[in-house]
Tab-separated table of C-alpha atoms in Angstrom:
chain	number	residue	atom	x	y	z
A	16	MET	CA	-17.828	-10.114	-109.969
A	17	GLU	CA	-19.344	-7.072	-108.875
A	18	LEU	CA	-16.288	-3.963	-108.843
A	19	GLN	CA	-18.120	-2.890	-105.716
A	20	GLN	CA	-17.546	-6.040	-103.650
A	21	GLN	CA	-13.801	-6.576	-105.106
A	22	LYS	CA	-13.247	-2.981	-103.486
A	23	GLN	CA	-15.031	-3.847	-100.341
A	24	TRP	CA	-13.109	-7.020	-99.686
A	25	LEU	CA	-9.874	-5.357	-100.261
A	26	LYS	CA	-11.323	-2.690	-97.855
A	27	ASN	CA	-12.097	-5.452	-95.369
A	28	TYR	CA	-8.663	-6.734	-95.633
A	29	SER	CA	-6.507	-3.537	-95.791
A	30	GLU	CA	-8.712	-2.543	-92.029
A	31	ARG	CA	-7.917	-6.185	-90.817
A	32	LEU	CA	-4.010	-6.393	-91.925
A	33	ILE	CA	-3.725	-2.730	-89.719
A	34	GLU	CA	-5.516	-4.166	-87.218
A	35	GLU	CA	-3.502	-7.551	-87.050
A	36	ALA	CA	-0.126	-5.765	-87.487
A	37	PRO	CA	1.263	-6.463	-84.074
A	38	MET	CA	0.184	-10.267	-84.435
A	39	LEU	CA	1.895	-10.415	-87.718
A	40	ASN	CA	4.700	-8.774	-86.132
A	41	ALA	CA	5.480	-11.014	-83.213
A	42	LEU	CA	5.038	-14.086	-85.631
A	43	ASP	CA	7.774	-12.506	-87.451
A	44	THR	CA	10.103	-11.651	-84.796
A	45	PRO	CA	11.562	-15.391	-84.419
A	46	ILE	CA	12.156	-16.451	-87.596
A	47	GLY	CA	12.050	-13.305	-89.473
A	48	ASP	CA	13.088	-9.544	-88.696
A	49	GLY	CA	9.850	-8.830	-86.870
A	50	ASP	CA	7.989	-6.434	-89.361
A	51	HIS	CA	5.831	-8.309	-91.515
A	52	GLY	CA	2.903	-6.729	-89.479
A	53	SER	CA	3.985	-3.372	-89.913
A	54	ASN	CA	4.892	-3.769	-93.764
A	55	MET	CA	1.886	-5.380	-94.196
A	56	ALA	CA	-0.160	-2.326	-92.912
A	57	LYS	CA	2.074	0.402	-94.750
A	58	GLY	CA	0.766	-1.372	-98.001
A	59	ALA	CA	-2.818	-1.533	-96.439
A	60	LYS	CA	-2.905	2.236	-95.638
A	61	ALA	CA	-1.653	2.359	-99.094
A	62	ILE	CA	-4.613	0.332	-100.874
A	63	LEU	CA	-7.069	2.455	-98.704
A	64	GLU	CA	-6.425	5.315	-100.040
A	65	VAL	CA	-6.772	3.768	-103.499
A	66	LEU	CA	-9.943	3.001	-102.931
A	67	ASP	CA	-10.649	6.478	-101.748
A	68	THR	CA	-10.199	7.451	-105.400
A	69	GLU	CA	-12.254	7.128	-108.405
A	70	ILE	CA	-11.936	3.718	-109.648
A	71	ALA	CA	-13.679	2.676	-113.068
A	72	ASP	CA	-12.955	-0.889	-113.699
A	73	GLN	CA	-11.278	-3.993	-112.226
A	74	ALA	CA	-8.104	-3.810	-113.790
A	75	THR	CA	-7.496	-0.329	-112.504
A	76	LEU	CA	-8.148	-1.431	-109.239
A	77	TYR	CA	-5.893	-4.547	-109.109
A	78	LYS	CA	-3.322	-2.553	-110.862
A	79	GLN	CA	-3.293	0.136	-108.415
A	80	VAL	CA	-3.478	-2.096	-105.401
A	81	ALA	CA	-0.357	-3.649	-106.781
A	82	ILE	CA	1.594	-0.620	-107.210
A	83	ALA	CA	0.665	0.826	-103.717
A	84	LEU	CA	2.337	-2.964	-102.397
A	85	ILE	CA	5.052	-2.750	-104.457
A	86	SER	CA	5.789	0.879	-103.672
A	87	LYS	CA	4.849	0.763	-99.688
A	88	VAL	CA	5.528	-2.547	-98.243
A	89	GLY	CA	9.334	-2.768	-98.109
A	90	GLY	CA	9.906	-6.519	-97.263
A	91	SER	CA	9.827	-9.365	-99.575
A	92	ALA	CA	6.056	-9.013	-99.290
A	93	GLY	CA	5.687	-6.321	-101.525
A	94	PRO	CA	7.157	-7.827	-104.383
A	95	LEU	CA	5.289	-10.948	-103.832
A	96	TYR	CA	1.710	-9.843	-103.193
A	97	GLY	CA	2.101	-7.012	-105.680
A	98	SER	CA	3.055	-9.517	-108.402
A	99	ALA	CA	-0.214	-11.503	-107.230
A	100	PHE	CA	-2.314	-8.687	-107.572
A	101	LEU	CA	-0.351	-7.378	-111.015
A	102	ALA	CA	-1.620	-10.837	-112.378
A	103	MET	CA	-4.989	-10.888	-111.038
A	104	ALA	CA	-5.775	-7.714	-113.193
A	105	GLY	CA	-7.187	-9.710	-116.060
A	106	PRO	CA	-10.792	-9.975	-116.621
A	107	GLU	CA	-11.010	-13.860	-115.167
A	108	HIS	CA	-13.400	-14.313	-112.519
A	109	MET	CA	-12.196	-14.496	-108.733
A	110	LEU	CA	-10.899	-18.215	-108.345
A	111	ASP	CA	-8.915	-17.996	-111.859
A	112	LYS	CA	-7.440	-14.522	-110.484
A	113	PHE	CA	-6.346	-16.156	-107.761
A	114	SER	CA	-4.740	-18.728	-109.772
A	115	LYS	CA	-2.866	-16.528	-111.693
A	116	GLY	CA	-1.690	-15.005	-108.455
A	117	LEU	CA	-0.553	-17.975	-107.004
A	118	GLU	CA	1.381	-18.711	-110.226
A	119	ALA	CA	2.491	-14.989	-109.748
A	120	ILE	CA	3.729	-15.600	-106.427
A	121	GLU	CA	5.756	-18.831	-107.099
A	122	SER	CA	7.204	-17.267	-110.207
A	123	ARG	CA	8.612	-14.319	-108.171
A	124	GLY	CA	9.550	-16.247	-105.268
A	125	LYS	CA	10.688	-19.147	-106.829
A	126	ALA	CA	9.003	-21.089	-104.487
A	127	VAL	CA	6.689	-24.531	-104.772
A	128	PRO	CA	4.077	-25.701	-102.180
A	129	GLY	CA	5.343	-27.201	-99.341
A	130	GLU	CA	8.186	-25.160	-98.265
A	131	LYS	CA	6.034	-23.483	-95.705
A	132	THR	CA	5.161	-20.188	-96.954
A	133	MET	CA	2.202	-18.079	-97.936
A	134	VAL	CA	2.051	-20.458	-101.455
A	135	ASP	CA	1.043	-23.019	-99.067
A	136	MET	CA	-2.304	-20.978	-98.308
A	137	TRP	CA	-2.972	-19.780	-101.554
A	138	ASP	CA	-3.164	-23.061	-102.950
A	139	ALA	CA	-5.368	-24.523	-99.992
A	140	PHE	CA	-7.726	-22.024	-100.553
A	141	LEU	CA	-7.671	-22.904	-104.486
A	142	ASN	CA	-8.522	-26.274	-103.385
A	143	GLU	CA	-11.519	-25.389	-101.334
A	144	GLN	CA	-12.737	-21.790	-100.256
A	145	THR	CA	-14.221	-22.218	-96.749
A	146	MET	CA	-13.199	-21.287	-93.503
A	147	ALA	CA	-13.043	-25.327	-92.058
A	148	HIS	CA	-10.289	-25.484	-94.983
A	149	LEU	CA	-8.338	-22.232	-94.321
A	150	ASP	CA	-8.410	-23.502	-90.598
A	151	LYS	CA	-7.236	-26.671	-91.318
A	152	ALA	CA	-4.556	-25.433	-93.413
A	153	ILE	CA	-3.079	-23.034	-91.028
A	154	GLU	CA	-2.825	-25.829	-88.899
A	155	ALA	CA	-0.599	-27.741	-91.275
A	156	ILE	CA	1.879	-25.343	-92.523
A	157	THR	CA	2.449	-24.244	-88.552
A	158	ALA	CA	3.252	-28.200	-88.530
A	159	MET	CA	5.948	-27.959	-91.756
A	160	LYS	CA	9.667	-27.161	-91.775
A	161	ALA	CA	10.186	-24.371	-93.353
A	162	THR	CA	12.605	-24.922	-96.873
A	163	LYS	CA	12.464	-21.443	-98.001
A	164	GLY	CA	13.189	-18.128	-97.380
A	165	ARG	CA	14.778	-16.479	-94.215
A	166	ALA	CA	12.442	-19.194	-92.116
A	167	SER	CA	14.429	-22.060	-93.424
A	168	TYR	CA	17.662	-20.814	-91.557
A	169	VAL	CA	16.341	-21.852	-88.757
A	170	GLY	CA	15.355	-25.457	-89.965
A	171	GLU	CA	13.682	-27.586	-87.340
A	172	ARG	CA	12.584	-24.648	-84.948
A	173	SER	CA	10.571	-23.147	-87.592
A	174	ILE	CA	7.768	-26.295	-86.765
A	175	GLY	CA	5.314	-25.911	-84.941
A	176	HIS	CA	5.554	-21.675	-85.389
A	177	MET	CA	2.982	-20.357	-87.909
A	178	ASP	CA	4.408	-18.718	-90.629
A	179	PRO	CA	3.593	-14.542	-90.980
A	180	GLY	CA	3.333	-14.370	-94.543
A	181	ALA	CA	1.059	-17.543	-94.461
A	182	MET	CA	-1.420	-15.576	-91.979
A	183	SER	CA	-1.597	-12.424	-93.761
A	184	SER	CA	-2.875	-14.744	-96.820
A	185	TYR	CA	-4.898	-16.278	-94.466
A	186	LEU	CA	-6.661	-13.026	-93.602
A	187	MET	CA	-7.056	-12.138	-96.960
A	188	PHE	CA	-8.702	-15.470	-97.954
A	189	GLU	CA	-10.855	-15.108	-94.487
A	190	THR	CA	-11.816	-11.230	-95.627
A	191	TYR	CA	-13.132	-12.604	-99.200
A	192	LEU	CA	-14.954	-15.072	-97.639
A	193	GLU	CA	-16.817	-12.606	-95.674
A	194	VAL	CA	-17.822	-10.565	-98.678
A	195	PHE	CA	-17.853	-13.092	-101.256
A	196	SER	CA	-19.967	-16.169	-99.532
B	19	MET	CA	29.156	4.793	-119.434
B	20	ILE	CA	28.773	2.115	-117.239
B	21	HIS	CA	26.067	2.290	-114.227
B	22	LEU	CA	26.304	0.332	-111.240
B	23	VAL	CA	23.161	0.220	-109.075
B	24	LEU	CA	23.485	-1.001	-105.428
B	25	VAL	CA	20.200	-2.408	-103.911
B	26	SER	CA	20.484	-2.501	-100.067
B	27	HIS	CA	17.897	-2.652	-97.300
B	28	SER	CA	20.428	0.024	-95.463
B	29	GLN	CA	21.192	3.220	-96.464
B	30	THR	CA	24.159	3.364	-94.352
B	31	LEU	CA	25.403	0.525	-95.836
B	32	ALA	CA	25.036	1.275	-99.684
B	33	SER	CA	26.375	4.744	-98.850
B	34	GLY	CA	29.570	2.839	-97.039
B	35	ALA	CA	29.775	0.592	-100.157
B	36	LEU	CA	29.787	3.887	-102.366
B	37	ASP	CA	32.762	5.185	-99.974
B	38	LEU	CA	34.392	2.010	-100.296
B	39	ILE	CA	34.389	1.945	-103.878
B	40	GLU	CA	35.251	5.200	-104.365
B	41	GLY	CA	38.242	5.028	-102.081
B	42	MET	CA	39.712	1.897	-103.617
B	43	VAL	CA	39.039	2.821	-107.073
B	44	PRO	CA	39.632	6.953	-107.418
B	45	ASP	CA	39.370	7.088	-111.166
B	46	THR	CA	35.718	6.627	-111.485
B	47	THR	CA	35.359	8.578	-115.184
B	48	ASN	CA	33.639	5.566	-116.898
B	49	VAL	CA	31.568	4.336	-113.632
B	50	THR	CA	28.604	6.195	-112.240
B	51	ILE	CA	27.166	4.371	-108.974
B	52	SER	CA	23.924	4.986	-108.016
B	53	LEU	CA	21.935	3.781	-104.667
B	54	ALA	CA	18.396	2.144	-104.201
B	55	SER	CA	18.491	1.736	-100.474
B	56	GLY	CA	15.933	1.435	-97.554
B	57	THR	CA	12.518	2.102	-97.856
B	58	ASP	CA	10.686	5.719	-98.857
B	59	GLU	CA	10.507	6.154	-94.831
B	60	GLY	CA	13.866	5.630	-94.838
B	61	THR	CA	13.479	2.564	-92.554
B	62	LEU	CA	15.642	-0.374	-93.380
B	63	GLY	CA	13.819	-2.410	-96.356
B	64	THR	CA	13.665	-2.503	-100.434
B	65	SER	CA	11.400	-1.181	-103.177
B	66	PRO	CA	11.050	-2.428	-106.425
B	67	THR	CA	10.089	1.434	-107.239
B	68	ARG	CA	13.372	2.827	-105.584
B	69	VAL	CA	15.262	0.367	-107.597
B	70	MET	CA	13.276	1.412	-111.172
B	71	ALA	CA	14.012	4.707	-110.254
B	72	ALA	CA	18.019	4.100	-109.642
B	73	LEU	CA	17.899	2.305	-113.053
B	74	GLN	CA	16.494	5.009	-114.496
B	75	SER	CA	18.607	7.603	-113.368
B	76	LEU	CA	21.234	7.633	-116.121
B	77	GLU	CA	21.315	6.579	-119.655
B	78	ALA	CA	24.590	4.358	-119.738
B	79	SER	CA	25.913	1.747	-121.990
B	80	HIS	CA	25.338	-1.189	-119.597
B	81	THR	CA	23.821	-1.016	-115.736
B	82	TYR	CA	24.732	-3.830	-113.706
B	83	VAL	CA	22.760	-4.344	-110.652
B	84	PHE	CA	24.173	-5.975	-107.220
B	85	TYR	CA	21.849	-6.429	-104.169
B	86	ASP	CA	22.170	-7.382	-100.702
B	87	ILE	CA	19.648	-10.022	-98.783
B	88	GLY	CA	16.396	-11.343	-98.643
B	89	SER	CA	13.653	-8.843	-100.395
B	90	ALA	CA	16.686	-6.861	-102.061
B	91	ARG	CA	16.682	-9.515	-105.017
B	92	MET	CA	13.100	-9.755	-105.319
B	93	SER	CA	12.502	-5.985	-105.374
B	94	SER	CA	15.477	-6.060	-108.046
B	95	GLU	CA	14.021	-8.696	-110.163
B	96	MET	CA	10.942	-7.087	-110.271
B	97	ALA	CA	11.803	-3.384	-111.005
B	98	LEU	CA	13.471	-5.045	-114.034
B	99	ASP	CA	10.469	-7.391	-115.262
B	100	LEU	CA	8.471	-3.726	-115.179
B	101	MET	CA	10.872	-2.129	-117.230
B	102	ASP	CA	10.960	-5.469	-119.578
B	103	HIS	CA	14.496	-6.446	-118.824
B	104	PRO	CA	16.590	-3.917	-121.221
B	105	HIS	CA	19.116	-5.948	-122.731
B	106	ASN	CA	21.679	-3.503	-121.247
B	107	MET	CA	20.638	-4.461	-117.548
B	108	THR	CA	22.360	-6.908	-116.010
B	109	LEU	CA	21.099	-8.403	-112.316
B	110	CYS	CA	23.997	-9.547	-110.877
B	111	ASP	CA	23.704	-12.634	-108.753
B	112	VAL	CA	26.950	-12.019	-106.725
B	113	ALA	CA	28.764	-11.425	-103.748
B	114	PHE	CA	27.495	-7.730	-102.985
B	115	ILE	CA	30.683	-5.664	-102.093
B	116	GLU	CA	32.912	-7.752	-103.872
B	117	GLY	CA	31.048	-7.721	-107.219
B	118	ALA	CA	30.443	-4.001	-107.091
B	119	PHE	CA	34.304	-3.331	-106.643
B	120	THR	CA	35.159	-5.880	-109.085
B	121	THR	CA	32.837	-4.590	-111.834
B	122	ALA	CA	33.621	-0.499	-110.914
B	123	VAL	CA	37.621	-1.825	-111.582
B	124	MET	CA	37.046	-3.810	-114.764
B	125	ALA	CA	34.582	-1.073	-116.083
B	126	ASN	CA	37.170	1.195	-115.295
B	127	ALA	CA	39.807	-0.108	-116.910
B	128	GLN	CA	37.677	-0.333	-120.120
B	129	MET	CA	37.151	-4.178	-120.411
B	130	SER	CA	34.372	-5.577	-121.865
B	131	HIS	CA	30.821	-7.107	-121.120
B	132	ASP	CA	31.641	-10.633	-121.757
B	133	GLN	CA	35.037	-9.604	-119.531
B	134	ILE	CA	33.290	-8.692	-116.809
B	135	MET	CA	30.743	-11.413	-116.556
B	136	GLU	CA	33.239	-14.056	-116.689
B	137	GLU	CA	35.034	-12.100	-113.721
B	138	LEU	CA	32.267	-12.015	-112.074
B	139	LYS	CA	31.285	-16.194	-112.106
B	140	GLN	CA	33.656	-16.382	-109.631
B	141	LEU	CA	31.771	-14.293	-107.218
B	142	LYS	CA	28.751	-16.188	-107.182
B	143	LYS	CA	26.233	-16.072	-104.344
B	144	PRO	CA	25.860	-19.555	-102.857
C-alpha cells in the first residue's frame, strides 16, 4: 500500500482525535478518569509532528507513530495503541497489519473479545470493513457489560454506555475507510 | 546496589512513598529508589518512556519495579518489553507501598533475591 495513503490516513485520524477529544472525555467520565480524549489528543499531536518529518518507509512510519503514542498519551491507551502500531511495522498488507495490531493489544491488555474494550472494535473491523458494520459494532459494544479495565468496576452500569476506547478505535477505522475505500 | 523503581500516576504519591520508605528505613546504603511518576507535562498518568528512563538510571545488581493502578502496570510491562526483559529486573505484582517498603528493608539487610521474592508472594495484588 502507498506510503502516502497511510500518512494521509494517520493525519486524518489524528485530526479527528483532536476534534473529538471532548466527546471521548465525556464518554470516559462516568466510567473512567475522563481523560481518554485529552490523552489521545496529546498522542495525535505527536503523530502530526511525526508526519511532518521525512519518513523513508512504512516500517519507520509505524515505529515513529508507536513511539509518539507510547511517550505522549499518559494512560492505558498509550501502551495499547503503541503496542498495536509497533506490531503493524512489518511488511504485511493493511488487514494483516490490523490483525497483528489486535494480537498486540490483546497481549498487552490481557484482553479478549467480549469484554467491552477496543478489542471488540478491532475484532469487528477485521470481520468486515464497512461503515455499516462499524456502526453495528459500536452499538453492540455499547450494549455489552464491561468485564475488563476500570469500566468493569461499575459492572451493570456500564451497559448502555459507549466505551471510549472502542470509540477512539472506531474513529481510526472510520478514517481508514475514508482514505482506503 | 539494589534498585527500586516506583511507578505511579501521581508525582506526589511517588515522592510520598519515597519519604515514607526513607523515613522507615534510615540506612539505605544498599538501596537506591527511583521514581517514574506522572507524565512529561506533570499531569497524572504513566509513561513507558519515563519508566524506561528510571530503569536505565542506575546499574544495579537487581531492579524491582512497583506500580500503583491501571496503566502503571501496562507502562511498566511495556518498558521491560522494550528493554528485552533484562534478567535482573523484576516487575512486582504486589501491593505498591508494602511491596516497596518490604523490599527496601530486606535488600538493605542483604537478603537474597529468592528471599525477597518469597516474602513478596504474601503481598500479591488480588
